[in-house]
Every structure is written in structure tokens, then in C-alpha cells.
Amino acid sequence: MKMKCAQMILMAGAVLLAGCKKPGNSVADIPVQPGAPGTKNFASVEYYTAPNPTQMKTRLSGAEAQPLPDGLLVIKQLKLETFNTNGNPQAVIEAPECVYDTQSNTANSAGHLQLQSGDGKIRTEGDGFLWRQDDSFLTISNHVHTVIETGPEMNIGL
């Protein structure tokens, strides 16, 4: 199958951008253009600023990303991971589908969401969410249920 000139330029630009990730910026690893067919195995990574510019801060990924107008993407099988500056996971968030706004760096859905802390001791789920990448803030709207695992060394009085 022959590639059109514009497609070749787009791919070359994507390769160039993938090699030029800047600390603190979010860069989609696989480009998705409005009107194009969906992209499989989508990922977007944000890195910490100095003094940890090579350490991932967040990784937003999905099995598929479908472009919508105005920089929106419908992401299927969302997986959002956040990391400490030492590389240890802080949280893993999963949802069947969401809309990711590449211009405002937000993700939202009316659907179900599951969150687990990096150590697996806190699990939260609910329906409807908004995640703001710029300040790493997650709001879960409805039917929120949290389980906190306690061990013999933990005594929580409620």
C-alpha cells in the first residue's frame, strides 16, 4: 500500500517528537489525527521537571484511541498510572472508556472507575470521574466505595 506524502511527513514528525520529550510536558507516544481511524495501544507520558527530568510522573494509556474534533480522544480501556519521583507507583486508575482532552489535559467519563494505591492497600471505585493532569487531581462523582486494607501494625479508630 502506498503512503501519501502527508502521511509520511506526519509519521516523520511523530518519530521526531517521540525523541524530544521535555521534562514536565505531556507527549502522546502515538499520534492520533481527527478523521483518522483509531489508534491501537495509545500512550501519553508526562515527566517530572528538574531534578528528576527522566522520571515518569504519569502514563495515560489505552487499548484504543478514537479522535474527535477539538483535540478530544475517546480512549477505550483507560489505564492511568502515577509515579513518585523515585519511580514507585502511587496509583493505578482503570476505566472502560473516557474522553481525554489533549488541550486541557483532562480525562472524564460518566462510566465506572477503579483506583488502587501503589501498594495495593487502598482501593476505590465509583461512577463518573474527572482527572486533571496539571494538578494530578481526581474527582469521583457517584457511588464511591473505598476499601482500606489494615494489617496488625495498623490500628485505625473510626
PDB file of N, CA and C in Angstrom, residues 14 18 21 27-33 38-45 62-63 65 73:
ATOM      1  N   ALA A  14       6.078  12.533  14.069  1.00  0.00           N
ATOM      2  CA  ALA A  14       5.800  11.760  15.285  1.00  0.00           C
ATOM      3  C   ALA A  14       7.067  11.120  15.825  1.00  0.00           C
ATOM      4  N   ALA A  18       8.664  12.003  19.454  1.00  0.00           N
ATOM      5  CA  ALA A  18       8.875  10.935  20.431  1.00  0.00           C
ATOM      6  C   ALA A  18      10.281  10.995  21.001  1.00  0.00           C
ATOM      7  N   LYS A  21      10.960  14.398  24.014  1.00  0.00           N
ATOM      8  CA  LYS A  21      10.111  14.630  25.159  1.00  0.00           C
ATOM      9  C   LYS A  21      10.820  15.536  26.141  1.00  0.00           C
ATOM     10  N   VAL A  27       3.467  14.171  26.285  1.00  0.00           N
ATOM     11  CA  VAL A  27       3.663  13.904  24.865  1.00  0.00           C
ATOM     12  C   VAL A  27       2.987  12.594  24.527  1.00  0.00           C
ATOM     13  N   ALA A  28       2.133  12.612  23.528  1.00  0.00           N
ATOM     14  CA  ALA A  28       1.498  11.379  23.076  1.00  0.00           C
ATOM     15  C   ALA A  28       2.527  10.566  22.329  1.00  0.00           C
ATOM     16  N   ASP A  29       2.698   9.324  22.714  1.00  0.00           N
ATOM     17  CA  ASP A  29       3.670   8.454  22.070  1.00  0.00           C
ATOM     18  C   ASP A  29       3.192   7.984  20.710  1.00  0.00           C
ATOM     19  N   ILE A  30       1.899   7.945  20.508  1.00  0.00           N
ATOM     20  CA  ILE A  30       1.343   7.513  19.233  1.00  0.00           C
ATOM     21  C   ILE A  30       0.396   8.601  18.764  1.00  0.00           C
ATOM     22  N   PRO A  31       0.687   9.281  17.671  1.00  0.00           N
ATOM     23  CA  PRO A  31      -0.168  10.396  17.249  1.00  0.00           C
ATOM     24  C   PRO A  31      -1.521   9.923  16.750  1.00  0.00           C
ATOM     25  N   VAL A  32      -2.549  10.712  17.036  1.00  0.00           N
ATOM     26  CA  VAL A  32      -3.894  10.429  16.550  1.00  0.00           C
ATOM     27  C   VAL A  32      -4.423  11.716  15.932  1.00  0.00           C
ATOM     28  N   GLN A  33      -4.821  11.671  14.673  1.00  0.00           N
ATOM     29  CA  GLN A  33      -5.319  12.831  13.959  1.00  0.00           C
ATOM     30  C   GLN A  33      -6.833  12.729  13.798  1.00  0.00           C
ATOM     31  N   GLY A  38      -8.978   4.875  14.387  1.00  0.00           N
ATOM     32  CA  GLY A  38      -8.463   4.756  15.742  1.00  0.00           C
ATOM     33  C   GLY A  38      -7.062   4.191  15.793  1.00  0.00           C
ATOM     34  N   THR A  39      -6.354   4.520  16.860  1.00  0.00           N
ATOM     35  CA  THR A  39      -5.001   4.046  17.076  1.00  0.00           C
ATOM     36  C   THR A  39      -5.024   3.002  18.175  1.00  0.00           C
ATOM     37  N   LYS A  40      -4.385   1.884  17.944  1.00  0.00           N
ATOM     38  CA  LYS A  40      -4.291   0.830  18.948  1.00  0.00           C
ATOM     39  C   LYS A  40      -3.126   1.140  19.872  1.00  0.00           C
ATOM     40  N   ASN A  41      -3.214   0.699  21.126  1.00  0.00           N
ATOM     41  CA  ASN A  41      -2.143   0.827  22.112  1.00  0.00           C
ATOM     42  C   ASN A  41      -1.664   2.268  22.260  1.00  0.00           C
ATOM     43  N   PHE A  42      -2.597   3.166  22.525  1.00  0.00           N
ATOM     44  CA  PHE A  42      -2.297   4.579  22.726  1.00  0.00           C
ATOM     45  C   PHE A  42      -1.586   4.780  24.063  1.00  0.00           C
ATOM     46  N   ALA A  43      -0.634   5.727  24.128  1.00  0.00           N
ATOM     47  CA  ALA A  43       0.019   6.095  25.384  1.00  0.00           C
ATOM     48  C   ALA A  43       0.444   7.549  25.346  1.00  0.00           C
ATOM     49  N   SER A  44       0.317   8.215  26.476  1.00  0.00           N
ATOM     50  CA  SER A  44       0.780   9.591  26.643  1.00  0.00           C
ATOM     51  C   SER A  44       1.496   9.650  27.984  1.00  0.00           C
ATOM     52  N   VAL A  45       2.707  10.210  27.994  1.00  0.00           N
ATOM     53  CA  VAL A  45       3.540  10.207  29.188  1.00  0.00           C
ATOM     54  C   VAL A  45       3.885  11.639  29.577  1.00  0.00           C
ATOM     55  N   GLY A  62      -4.236   3.350  26.726  1.00  0.00           N
ATOM     56  CA  GLY A  62      -5.488   2.695  26.411  1.00  0.00           C
ATOM     57  C   GLY A  62      -5.310   1.712  25.279  1.00  0.00           C
ATOM     58  N   ALA A  63      -6.220   0.781  25.183  1.00  0.00           N
ATOM     59  CA  ALA A  63      -6.166  -0.225  24.124  1.00  0.00           C
ATOM     60  C   ALA A  63      -6.421   0.410  22.768  1.00  0.00           C
ATOM     61  N   ALA A  65      -7.526   4.531  20.871  1.00  0.00           N
ATOM     62  CA  ALA A  65      -7.892   5.942  20.960  1.00  0.00           C
ATOM     63  C   ALA A  65      -8.562   6.364  19.660  1.00  0.00           C
ATOM     64  N   LEU A  73     -10.042  12.832  22.508  1.00  0.00           N
ATOM     65  CA  LEU A  73      -9.835  11.422  22.169  1.00  0.00           C
ATOM     66  C   LEU A  73     -10.745  10.568  23.034  1.00  0.00           C
TER      67      LEU A  73
END
